[in-house]
Structures are given as C-alpha cells and as structure tokens.
Short mmCIF file of C-alpha atoms and ligand atoms in Angstrom, two decimals:
data_model
loop_
_atom_site.label_atom_id
_atom_site.label_comp_id
_atom_site.label_asym_id
_atom_site.label_seq_id
_atom_site.Cartn_x
_atom_site.Cartn_y
_atom_site.Cartn_z
CA MET A 1 -6.73 43.96 -43.24
CA SER A 2 -9.72 41.85 -43.89
CA ILE A 3 -9.23 38.13 -44.31
CA ASN A 4 -11.70 35.68 -45.64
CA ARG A 5 -12.91 32.56 -43.93
CA ARG A 6 -10.57 30.25 -45.82
CA GLN A 7 -7.46 32.27 -44.91
CA PHE A 8 -8.52 32.45 -41.29
CA LEU A 9 -8.95 28.70 -41.06
CA ARG A 10 -5.63 28.04 -42.73
CA ARG A 11 -3.73 30.36 -40.39
CA ALA A 12 -5.48 28.98 -37.35
CA GLY A 13 -4.54 25.48 -38.49
CA MET A 14 -0.91 26.42 -38.98
CA ILE A 15 -0.66 28.00 -35.55
CA THR A 16 -2.21 24.94 -33.92
CA ALA A 17 0.20 22.62 -35.71
CA LEU A 18 3.12 24.79 -34.64
CA GLY A 19 1.96 24.83 -31.03
CA LEU A 20 1.42 21.09 -30.82
CA GLY A 21 4.67 20.37 -32.64
CA SER A 22 6.80 22.51 -30.36
CA SER A 23 5.20 21.18 -27.20
CA PHE A 24 6.06 17.69 -28.40
CA VAL A 25 9.66 18.73 -29.02
CA ILE A 26 9.99 20.11 -25.50
CA SER A 27 8.28 17.26 -23.67
CA GLY A 28 9.94 14.71 -25.95
CA PHE A 29 13.32 15.84 -24.69
CA ARG A 30 12.27 15.81 -21.09
CA LYS A 31 10.96 12.27 -21.00
CA LYS A 32 14.02 10.31 -20.07
CA GLU A 33 14.08 7.11 -18.11
CA VAL A 34 16.44 7.07 -15.17
CA ALA A 35 18.89 4.27 -15.15
CA VAL A 36 20.02 3.52 -11.65
CA ALA A 37 23.21 1.55 -11.55
CA ALA A 38 21.95 -0.63 -8.80
CA GLU A 39 20.45 -3.97 -8.00
CA PHE A 40 17.87 -5.50 -5.77
CA ALA A 41 18.14 -8.52 -3.56
CA THR A 42 16.24 -10.50 -0.95
CA THR A 43 17.26 -10.56 2.69
CA PRO A 44 18.95 -13.70 3.95
CA LYS A 45 16.83 -13.63 7.11
CA GLY A 46 13.58 -13.85 5.13
CA LEU A 47 11.59 -17.10 5.14
CA GLN A 48 11.17 -18.63 1.71
CA ALA A 49 8.64 -21.14 0.40
CA LYS A 50 7.15 -22.45 -2.80
CA ARG A 51 3.63 -22.39 -1.49
CA TRP A 52 2.71 -20.92 1.86
CA ALA A 53 -0.28 -22.56 3.49
CA MET A 54 -2.12 -22.58 6.80
CA VAL A 55 -3.86 -25.26 8.80
CA VAL A 56 -6.54 -24.19 11.29
CA ASP A 57 -6.68 -26.77 14.07
CA MET A 58 -10.27 -26.54 15.22
CA SER A 59 -9.55 -28.30 18.49
CA LYS A 60 -7.51 -25.30 19.62
CA PHE A 61 -10.23 -22.69 19.18
CA LYS A 62 -12.63 -23.19 22.03
CA THR A 63 -12.99 -19.96 23.97
CA GLU A 64 -13.65 -16.41 22.87
CA ALA A 65 -10.21 -15.53 24.18
CA ASP A 66 -8.53 -17.95 21.77
CA ILE A 67 -10.33 -16.37 18.87
CA ASN A 68 -10.17 -12.73 19.81
CA GLY A 69 -6.50 -12.89 20.70
CA VAL A 70 -5.67 -14.00 17.19
CA ILE A 71 -7.92 -11.39 15.57
CA GLU A 72 -6.54 -8.65 17.77
CA ALA A 73 -2.94 -9.59 17.01
CA CYS A 74 -3.54 -9.29 13.29
CA HIS A 75 -5.75 -6.22 13.31
CA LYS A 76 -3.53 -4.29 15.70
CA LEU A 77 -0.40 -5.01 13.73
CA HIS A 78 -1.93 -4.05 10.39
CA ASN A 79 -3.80 -0.96 11.57
CA VAL A 80 -7.17 -2.41 10.71
CA PRO A 81 -9.71 0.24 11.78
CA LYS A 82 -12.79 -0.42 13.91
CA PHE A 83 -15.77 1.33 12.35
CA PRO A 84 -18.89 1.72 14.46
CA ASN A 85 -21.13 0.89 11.50
CA THR A 86 -20.82 -2.77 10.47
CA LYS A 87 -21.48 -1.78 6.85
CA ASP A 88 -18.07 -0.11 6.85
CA GLU A 89 -16.40 -3.02 8.60
CA ILE A 90 -12.85 -3.96 7.62
CA LYS A 91 -11.61 -7.43 8.50
CA TRP A 92 -8.56 -9.47 7.70
CA ILE A 93 -9.30 -12.46 9.90
CA TRP A 94 -12.56 -13.13 11.69
CA GLU A 95 -14.81 -15.78 13.14
CA ASP A 96 -17.75 -17.36 11.37
CA ASP A 97 -20.03 -20.37 11.85
CA TYR A 98 -19.97 -23.66 10.02
CA HIS A 99 -22.84 -22.79 7.67
CA HIS A 100 -21.24 -19.63 6.40
CA THR A 101 -17.78 -21.05 6.23
CA PHE A 102 -18.66 -24.22 4.36
CA ALA A 103 -21.78 -23.06 2.57
CA GLY A 104 -23.85 -25.52 0.60
CA GLY A 105 -25.53 -28.81 1.44
CA HIS A 106 -24.11 -29.71 4.81
CA ASN A 107 -24.63 -33.04 6.42
CA GLU A 108 -27.41 -32.44 8.90
CA TYR A 109 -26.28 -35.25 11.18
CA LEU A 110 -22.88 -33.73 11.53
CA ASP A 111 -21.41 -33.81 14.98
CA ASP A 112 -22.66 -30.90 17.07
CA HIS A 113 -19.13 -30.06 18.01
CA VAL A 114 -18.25 -29.36 14.38
CA LEU A 115 -21.53 -27.61 13.57
CA HIS A 116 -21.23 -25.18 16.40
CA SER A 117 -17.52 -24.56 16.42
CA PRO A 118 -16.32 -21.07 15.62
CA PHE A 119 -14.24 -21.13 12.45
CA MET A 120 -11.41 -18.71 11.87
CA VAL A 121 -11.71 -17.35 8.35
CA LEU A 122 -9.35 -15.23 6.32
CA CYS A 123 -8.17 -14.90 2.76
CA ASN A 124 -7.42 -18.40 1.47
CA HIS A 125 -4.52 -17.29 -0.71
CA CYS A 126 -6.02 -19.44 -3.44
CA GLU A 127 -3.68 -21.15 -5.82
CA ASN A 128 -6.03 -20.17 -8.61
CA PRO A 129 -7.25 -16.79 -7.35
CA PRO A 130 -10.25 -15.25 -9.12
CA CYS A 131 -9.56 -11.90 -7.42
CA VAL A 132 -6.26 -11.62 -9.28
CA LYS A 133 -7.93 -12.32 -12.61
CA ALA A 134 -10.57 -9.68 -11.93
CA CYS A 135 -8.21 -6.89 -10.95
CA PRO A 136 -7.76 -4.52 -13.90
CA THR A 137 -4.67 -2.83 -12.51
CA GLN A 138 -2.80 -5.83 -11.10
CA ALA A 139 -3.04 -4.22 -7.70
CA THR A 140 -3.96 -7.71 -6.53
CA PHE A 141 -1.38 -10.22 -7.64
CA GLN A 142 0.04 -13.61 -6.78
CA ARG A 143 3.59 -13.86 -5.56
CA PRO A 144 5.80 -16.78 -6.57
CA ASP A 145 5.47 -18.15 -3.03
CA GLY A 146 1.70 -18.42 -3.43
CA ILE A 147 0.71 -15.40 -1.36
CA VAL A 148 -2.05 -13.37 -2.96
CA SER A 149 -0.91 -9.90 -2.15
CA MET A 150 -1.99 -6.33 -2.73
CA ASP A 151 -0.22 -3.20 -3.82
CA TYR A 152 -2.42 -0.52 -2.27
CA HIS A 153 -0.66 2.13 -4.32
CA ARG A 154 -2.19 0.70 -7.45
CA CYS A 155 -5.70 -0.06 -6.25
CA ILE A 156 -8.28 2.15 -7.94
CA GLY A 157 -11.13 0.95 -5.77
CA CYS A 158 -13.20 -0.65 -8.51
CA ARG A 159 -13.99 -3.57 -6.19
CA PHE A 160 -14.05 -6.13 -8.99
CA CYS A 161 -11.93 -8.32 -6.74
CA MET A 162 -14.56 -8.22 -4.01
CA GLY A 163 -17.14 -9.42 -6.46
CA ALA A 164 -14.80 -12.12 -7.71
CA CYS A 165 -13.75 -13.53 -4.34
CA PRO A 166 -16.17 -16.30 -3.34
CA PHE A 167 -15.11 -16.09 0.30
CA GLY A 168 -15.85 -12.47 1.19
CA ALA A 169 -12.24 -12.13 2.22
CA ARG A 170 -11.90 -8.53 1.07
CA SER A 171 -13.00 -5.27 2.62
CA PHE A 172 -13.30 -1.83 1.11
CA ASN A 173 -12.36 1.43 2.79
CA PHE A 174 -15.49 3.48 2.35
CA ARG A 175 -14.22 5.98 4.90
CA ASP A 176 -10.89 7.31 6.01
CA PRO A 177 -9.59 4.57 8.32
CA ARG A 178 -7.08 6.65 10.25
CA PRO A 179 -9.37 8.25 12.81
CA PHE A 180 -10.77 4.80 13.62
CA ILE A 181 -7.52 3.12 14.51
CA GLU A 182 -7.46 2.88 18.26
CA GLU A 183 -3.82 2.10 18.76
CA VAL A 184 -1.55 2.89 15.86
CA SER A 185 1.08 0.33 14.95
CA ALA A 186 4.12 1.76 13.24
CA GLU A 187 4.97 -1.68 11.83
CA TYR A 188 2.62 -1.41 8.90
CA PRO A 189 1.15 1.52 6.94
CA THR A 190 -2.51 2.47 7.08
CA ARG A 191 -4.74 2.65 4.04
CA THR A 192 -6.61 5.51 2.42
CA PRO A 193 -10.28 5.77 1.55
CA GLY A 194 -11.06 4.03 -1.73
CA VAL A 195 -8.79 0.99 -1.54
CA VAL A 196 -9.51 -2.64 -0.86
CA GLU A 197 -7.59 -4.62 1.73
CA LYS A 198 -7.32 -8.16 3.06
CA CYS A 199 -5.01 -10.59 4.81
CA ASN A 200 -1.53 -10.74 3.30
CA PHE A 201 -0.22 -13.81 5.20
CA CYS A 202 2.08 -11.29 6.94
CA TYR A 203 4.51 -11.20 4.05
CA GLU A 204 6.24 -8.27 5.74
CA ARG A 205 6.94 -10.48 8.77
CA LEU A 206 8.03 -13.44 6.64
CA ALA A 207 10.58 -11.12 5.03
CA ASP A 208 11.93 -10.45 8.52
CA GLY A 209 12.12 -14.16 9.31
CA LEU A 210 9.02 -14.15 11.52
CA MET A 211 5.85 -16.25 11.41
CA PRO A 212 2.53 -14.48 10.77
CA ALA A 213 1.17 -12.56 13.77
CA CYS A 214 -1.94 -14.74 14.12
CA VAL A 215 0.13 -17.94 14.04
CA GLU A 216 2.41 -16.62 16.76
CA LYS A 217 -0.57 -15.72 18.93
CA SER A 218 -2.57 -18.93 18.34
CA ASN A 219 -0.81 -21.35 20.71
CA GLY A 220 -0.50 -23.89 17.95
CA GLY A 221 -4.04 -23.44 16.69
CA LEU A 222 -2.79 -22.05 13.41
CA ILE A 223 0.00 -23.93 11.69
CA PHE A 224 1.85 -22.22 8.90
CA GLY A 225 4.40 -23.54 6.47
CA ASP A 226 5.42 -24.56 2.99
CA LEU A 227 2.96 -27.01 1.47
CA ASP A 228 5.51 -27.86 -1.17
CA ASP A 229 8.00 -29.14 1.39
CA PRO A 230 7.25 -32.79 2.30
CA ASP A 231 8.81 -32.32 5.74
CA SER A 232 6.83 -29.27 6.75
CA GLU A 233 4.22 -29.59 9.46
CA VAL A 234 1.40 -28.29 7.29
CA ARG A 235 2.19 -30.81 4.60
CA LYS A 236 2.27 -33.65 7.09
CA ILE A 237 -1.11 -32.68 8.52
CA VAL A 238 -2.72 -32.17 5.13
CA SER A 239 -1.45 -35.47 3.79
CA THR A 240 -2.14 -37.66 6.83
CA LYS A 241 -5.18 -36.18 8.57
CA PHE A 242 -8.67 -35.23 7.55
CA THR A 243 -8.85 -31.60 6.58
CA ILE A 244 -11.47 -29.62 4.69
CA ARG A 245 -11.25 -26.47 2.66
CA ARG A 246 -13.81 -23.81 1.88
CA LYS A 247 -15.82 -24.27 -1.33
CA PRO A 248 -13.34 -26.62 -3.01
CA GLU A 249 -15.87 -27.23 -5.80
CA LEU A 250 -15.15 -23.75 -7.15
CA GLY A 251 -11.66 -24.79 -8.08
CA THR A 252 -9.83 -21.87 -6.52
CA GLN A 253 -7.63 -24.28 -4.52
CA PRO A 254 -7.55 -22.54 -1.15
CA SER A 255 -4.33 -22.70 0.85
CA VAL A 256 -6.13 -22.59 4.19
CA TYR A 257 -7.07 -26.03 5.53
CA TYR A 258 -9.37 -26.81 8.45
CA LEU A 259 -8.40 -29.74 10.62
CA VAL A 260 -11.81 -30.71 11.99
CA GLY A 261 -11.12 -34.08 13.57
CA GLY A 262 -9.06 -32.49 16.31
CA GLY A 263 -5.45 -33.19 17.09
CA GLU A 264 -5.91 -36.28 19.24
CA ASP A 265 -8.46 -38.49 17.55
CA ALA A 266 -7.58 -37.87 13.92
CA MET B 1 -13.07 48.75 -37.51
CA TYR B 2 -16.37 49.06 -35.76
CA LYS B 3 -15.85 50.48 -32.26
CA GLY B 4 -12.12 49.89 -32.67
CA GLY B 5 -11.10 52.40 -30.05
CA LYS B 6 -13.15 50.83 -27.32
CA ILE B 7 -11.99 47.35 -28.19
CA PHE B 8 -8.31 48.28 -28.09
CA ALA B 9 -8.67 50.26 -24.90
CA SER B 10 -10.36 47.28 -23.22
CA LEU B 11 -7.75 44.91 -24.53
CA ILE B 12 -4.98 47.03 -23.08
CA ILE B 13 -6.73 47.24 -19.72
CA PHE B 14 -7.26 43.48 -19.73
CA ALA B 15 -3.63 42.78 -20.58
CA ALA B 16 -2.49 45.18 -17.86
CA LEU B 17 -4.67 43.54 -15.21
CA PHE B 18 -3.69 40.07 -16.34
CA THR B 19 0.03 40.77 -16.10
CA ILE B 20 -0.02 42.69 -12.81
CA PRO B 21 1.29 39.69 -10.81
CA PHE B 22 4.26 39.33 -13.14
CA PHE B 23 5.24 42.97 -12.99
CA TYR B 24 4.53 43.16 -9.30
CA ASN B 25 6.93 40.32 -8.54
CA MET B 26 9.52 41.26 -11.13
CA GLY B 27 13.02 41.53 -9.75
CA LYS B 28 12.06 40.13 -6.36
CA VAL B 29 13.96 37.04 -5.41
CA ASN B 30 11.94 34.35 -3.77
CA ALA B 31 13.90 32.59 -1.05
CA GLY B 32 14.43 28.98 -2.11
CA PRO B 33 13.51 26.04 0.06
CA ASP B 34 15.67 25.54 3.10
CA VAL B 35 16.57 21.87 3.04
CA ALA B 36 18.19 20.52 6.14
CA LEU B 37 20.80 18.02 4.98
CA ASN B 38 22.78 18.20 8.16
CA THR B 39 20.33 17.67 10.98
CA ALA B 40 21.13 16.44 14.45
CA ALA B 41 19.72 13.05 13.53
CA ILE B 42 22.17 12.73 10.65
CA GLN B 43 25.15 14.01 12.64
CA GLN B 44 24.58 11.40 15.30
CA LEU B 45 25.11 8.60 12.81
CA PRO B 46 28.60 7.19 12.23
CA ALA B 47 30.37 8.74 9.25
CA SER B 48 29.85 5.65 7.10
CA GLU B 49 26.08 5.90 7.59
CA GLN B 50 25.78 9.55 6.70
CA GLN B 51 25.68 8.99 2.97
CA CYS B 52 22.33 8.81 1.27
CA VAL B 53 21.51 5.72 -0.79
CA GLU B 54 22.70 7.58 -3.88
CA SER B 55 24.47 10.90 -4.44
CA PRO B 56 22.59 14.08 -3.50
CA GLU B 57 22.55 15.19 -7.14
CA PHE B 58 20.99 11.92 -8.20
CA MET B 59 18.48 11.97 -5.39
CA ARG B 60 17.48 15.56 -6.07
CA ALA B 61 16.65 14.74 -9.65
CA ASN B 62 15.43 11.17 -9.39
CA HIS B 63 14.16 10.38 -5.91
CA MET B 64 10.63 9.87 -7.17
CA GLN B 65 11.68 7.27 -9.72
CA LEU B 66 13.88 5.61 -7.14
CA LEU B 67 10.96 5.45 -4.71
CA ASN B 68 8.79 3.94 -7.41
CA GLN B 69 11.41 1.32 -8.16
CA TRP B 70 11.78 0.52 -4.48
CA ARG B 71 8.05 0.13 -4.11
CA GLU B 72 7.81 -2.09 -7.14
CA GLU B 73 10.65 -4.35 -6.04
CA ALA B 74 9.68 -4.62 -2.40
CA VAL B 75 5.93 -4.96 -2.77
CA ARG B 76 5.67 -6.96 -5.95
CA ASN B 77 8.93 -8.86 -6.26
CA GLY B 78 9.77 -9.42 -2.62
CA GLN B 79 13.20 -7.83 -3.09
CA THR B 80 13.68 -5.95 0.13
CA VAL B 81 17.33 -5.02 -0.23
CA TYR B 82 18.68 -2.26 -2.43
CA VAL B 83 22.28 -2.49 -3.59
CA ASN B 84 23.35 1.00 -4.61
CA SER B 85 25.79 2.09 -7.30
CA GLN B 86 28.66 1.73 -4.79
CA GLY B 87 27.63 -1.81 -3.91
CA LYS B 88 26.35 -0.84 -0.49
CA GLU B 89 23.20 -2.55 0.78
CA PHE B 90 20.13 -0.84 2.20
CA GLU B 91 16.87 -2.18 3.48
CA ILE B 92 14.02 -1.00 1.28
CA SER B 93 11.85 0.87 3.70
CA LEU B 94 10.53 4.38 3.55
CA GLN B 95 10.03 4.38 7.27
CA ASP B 96 13.16 2.63 8.45
CA THR B 97 15.70 3.71 5.85
CA CYS B 98 14.74 7.08 4.32
CA LEU B 99 13.27 8.53 7.45
CA LYS B 100 16.13 7.42 9.64
CA CYS B 101 17.88 10.56 8.42
CA HIS B 102 15.15 12.59 6.86
CA ALA B 103 12.67 12.71 9.69
CA THR B 104 11.82 15.69 11.72
CA GLU B 105 12.43 15.92 15.42
CA SER B 106 9.52 18.26 15.54
CA ALA B 107 6.43 16.23 14.95
CA SER B 108 4.65 18.49 17.39
CA LYS B 109 5.93 21.72 15.89
CA PRO B 110 2.99 23.79 14.74
CA ALA B 111 4.81 24.57 11.51
CA VAL B 112 4.78 20.93 10.62
CA LEU B 113 1.28 20.15 11.73
CA ASN B 114 -0.18 23.18 9.98
CA ASN B 115 1.77 22.43 6.90
CA PRO B 116 -0.70 22.04 4.03
CA VAL B 117 1.44 19.28 2.60
CA SER B 118 1.27 17.24 5.73
CA THR B 119 -2.30 17.69 6.78
CA THR B 120 -5.29 16.90 4.70
CA ALA B 121 -8.67 17.92 5.94
CA GLY B 122 -10.38 14.98 7.55
CA VAL B 123 -7.31 12.81 7.60
CA SER B 124 -6.13 13.16 11.10
CA ASN B 125 -5.61 11.10 14.14
CA PRO B 126 -3.67 12.73 16.93
CA ALA B 127 -1.85 9.45 17.45
CA LEU B 128 -0.33 9.68 14.01
CA ASN B 129 2.57 11.77 12.98
CA GLU B 130 2.56 14.08 10.05
CA SER B 131 4.83 14.59 7.08
CA PRO B 132 8.54 14.76 7.79
CA GLU B 133 9.85 18.26 7.59
CA PHE B 134 12.56 17.31 5.16
CA CYS B 135 10.19 16.41 2.35
CA ALA B 136 7.83 19.25 3.15
CA SER B 137 10.53 21.89 2.81
CA CYS B 138 10.85 21.41 -0.96
CA HIS B 139 7.42 20.05 -1.64
CA ASP B 140 5.74 23.02 -0.01
CA TYR B 141 7.88 25.38 -2.00
CA SER B 142 7.04 23.77 -5.31
CA ALA B 143 3.44 23.00 -4.30
CA VAL B 144 3.78 19.32 -5.15
CA LYS B 145 1.92 17.28 -2.64
CA PRO B 146 3.47 13.92 -1.83
CA GLN B 147 0.90 11.31 -0.89
CA CYS B 148 3.22 9.05 1.02
CA TRP B 149 2.02 10.23 4.42
CA SER B 150 -1.58 9.39 3.93
CA CYS B 151 -0.51 5.79 4.63
CA HIS B 152 3.11 5.70 5.78
CA PHE B 153 4.46 6.92 9.10
CA GLU B 154 7.57 8.40 10.52
CA PRO B 155 10.18 6.12 12.05
CA LYS B 156 9.14 3.87 14.89
CA GLU B 157 10.88 5.87 17.59
CA ALA B 158 9.23 9.10 16.53
CA ALA B 159 5.77 7.58 16.24
CA LYS B 160 5.69 6.60 19.88
S1 SF4 C 301 -9.79 -16.03 -0.72
FE1 SF4 C 301 -10.63 -14.46 -2.07
S2 SF4 C 301 -9.20 -12.74 -1.85
FE2 SF4 C 301 -8.14 -14.56 -1.06
S3 SF4 C 301 -7.00 -15.35 -2.83
FE3 SF4 C 301 -8.96 -16.47 -2.76
S4 SF4 C 301 -10.28 -15.28 -4.13
FE4 SF4 C 301 -8.54 -13.95 -3.64
S1 SF4 C 302 -10.55 -2.74 -6.08
FE1 SF4 C 302 -8.33 -2.53 -6.28
S2 SF4 C 302 -7.49 -4.57 -5.93
FE2 SF4 C 302 -9.71 -4.83 -6.31
S3 SF4 C 302 -9.87 -5.24 -8.49
FE3 SF4 C 302 -10.11 -3.02 -8.26
S4 SF4 C 302 -8.01 -2.19 -8.48
FE4 SF4 C 302 -7.81 -4.41 -8.14
#
C-alpha cells in the first residue's frame, strides 16, 4: 500500500475539507440568537435631563474639610481604591491649583484669592468628548443626557482615552484595586486590573432619583442640574454670572463650570 | 514496512495510555450539580415574588444572554427596568434582583471561600464577599468561570 505524493496530498486535502465542513454544520446549527419576549423601560423615579451640568461655586470651598468631605463621599461610594504609590493613584474628583486647572497664559495680576483657591476637578462630561472618539470599543460613550459614561465590561485597557482627555480626568487600574479599598461600599461595583475609570456624574444615583454624592455633601458648593432647562439653577448661574471652564479653546465644551466671582459679589 | 512491528506495538501502547481515562471512567455516573432552587431565602419571599424573571427552562439555557442584554440596556441605554414575558417589572440589578434569591447565606462557609470559581489568587479583600453559591454550583461542575464577582458583590445585607 504505497501511495505517491500527489495521492497523499489529495487525500489529506479531502479529509481537511470534510473536517472543516462538518464542524461548520454543527456550529452553524448551534448559533441561535435568543429572542426574549420582553421589554425594557426607565424607572419613573429617575431624574431626567437633556444635558447634565455642574457649577463649582468657589466661594464655598475654603477649608480642607469642605474639599475632603466631597472627595471622600465620592470615592467611598464608588469603591475608589487608595494606593500607597501615587503612580497608581485612582481619582474621580480631586483638588488642584489654579495653574493646573486653567493651564495656559494666566493673568499674573489675578486676584490672590482666585490664584490660590483650591479647585475641585473631575471629568467635565464634555459635550464634544475626545475620549469617546478615541475609544476603539465604545467602552466610553456619551449618553443622551450628556453624561460621558463607561462600560467597564467592555474596556480593554488600551488607554487611548487617557491620552485623548485633555483634563487628566481618567485613571487606569494598574493593580488589583480590591485589596486597597478601605471600606467597601456595596452600592457600586469595584473594578478589575486593566480598566480605566473616572467620574460618572453618579448616573446610578440619578436613576434612583438622587443627586450626585459630591453635590449632596458639598453644602451648596456644587450645583447640579439640566443646562438645557432655562429654569434650572445651573442654567441661571451660567447665564447670569461669570463662570469659567477648563481649556475652552480646545472645543470640548466642558459641562463643569467654575463660578469664581463668589456667590455674593457676582 | 521498515520496523513495522515496533511501530505498531508503540502505537497500540500509545493509544492504550491515551484512552485510559475514558475506560477508567466508563460506566461511572458523575453526580450532577446540586442546584438549590428552594433555599430559605426564596421561601421567605411572598409567593408572588418566588418566580424568577423568566421560566427556569429559559433561564437555564439563556441566562448569559439575558445578563448581557440587561447589562447593555442598563449601562448603555439607561433602561433600568426589565419587563418580562408575563409583563411583570423587575429592577435591572445583579446585586439587588438576581442575588435577592440566588445568594448564599454562607459567605463564610469554607466551601464557598475555597471555591476555585469564587476566589482568584491575588483578588481578595476579607471585607468582600465571594461568589454566590448558587452560580458556583453549576459553574464549578462545568468548569466555566463567571467573571461577575471580580467586580460585583452579593446583596447589600449580606455584604455587611
Ligand atoms: S473631561 Fe476628559 S474624560 Fe471627561 S468627557 Fe471630557 S475628555 Fe472625556
Ligand atoms: S482604555 Fe478602555 S475606555 Fe479607554 S479607550 Fe481603551 S477601551 Fe476605551
């Protein structure tokens, strides 16, 4: 039973074709989409808006306690870990100085009060978010209400979004965050190593009819509402008082406004 | 054939060694997973609440697709309510809806904590609970590791 090279190749080819063909037949049958006879809906208690926005009233952030209380409220609720090494740091909302917050050609005769005030910074939920454009998996996306949100399930950890965000609003989980969460909150899941995270404007609380955790904790220092609604407090402040936004020249249209003149004298 | 005898003898030995596990286990019935569908937590609920979001047959076959749909709708589309095929409404929440029934009362049970499905080396914080027993019972059996618990927790009451 000797076969020549040509016969061997032909038989090998036939067997391969048979194998591939039958595996396709089997898996072809198995691949069925499930049709669930069901629907989805929103909750009536959820807060709705066309464009969520935040105003940071600088006159209300004077002491460390004002600032840290807000940061703690957010980071505790969202299980943001505390890593000992600042290179691993994860932050959703934090404090920064004027120069870092409003980088680029500041007025050197600016009032000392403004120059040395601590600014609360967080994701700006830009109307025109470069992070969303950069994300190859649509793990970062913009909701119809303007919130730039993340689906951690989809994030592949490429960090394109971090490179794209001009505000440094995003952090990457280089390490497993779970052992570094001091007090676990069961209100929100943790993350895994290899995903990016950032502020989500507490969309999970909005869905329950609650204001964001930082806003609740801020004693009026953070004002949150629908910029599209002419009667909302944020809209009134933004349209009648002097507010500034971070790096407006980049055209990302941030939704976080800083009320620098203070409540009284503006 | 050159050295035919040796080749065939080796082939037979190889085939015999290779198939030992099959013959060894032949005829032995492996006990299936023991899924607790009638736990104390479920019995405590009023009768109207004891039904799963869809029928057990459907859930057995399609729970993974259903979970994917839930995730997609809740996270991406802001739809946090699921209306099932009977028209009944459920909040979309792994923690507050699924685990209301399918949690374990035994977060501290060694069986659960040592469960390879529920513990991943390096991912541990004693303050966090591990995989609910319900999921683990089948997933252990079929060696399919669900990744839900690397981020999600058990229900609020159990986590405290
Ligand atoms: S601040 Fe950064 S992360 Fe937030 S929406 Fe704008 S670009 Fe994206
Ligand atoms: S790191 Fe995640 S969220 Fe960011 S761009 Fe990549 S996939 Fe998208």
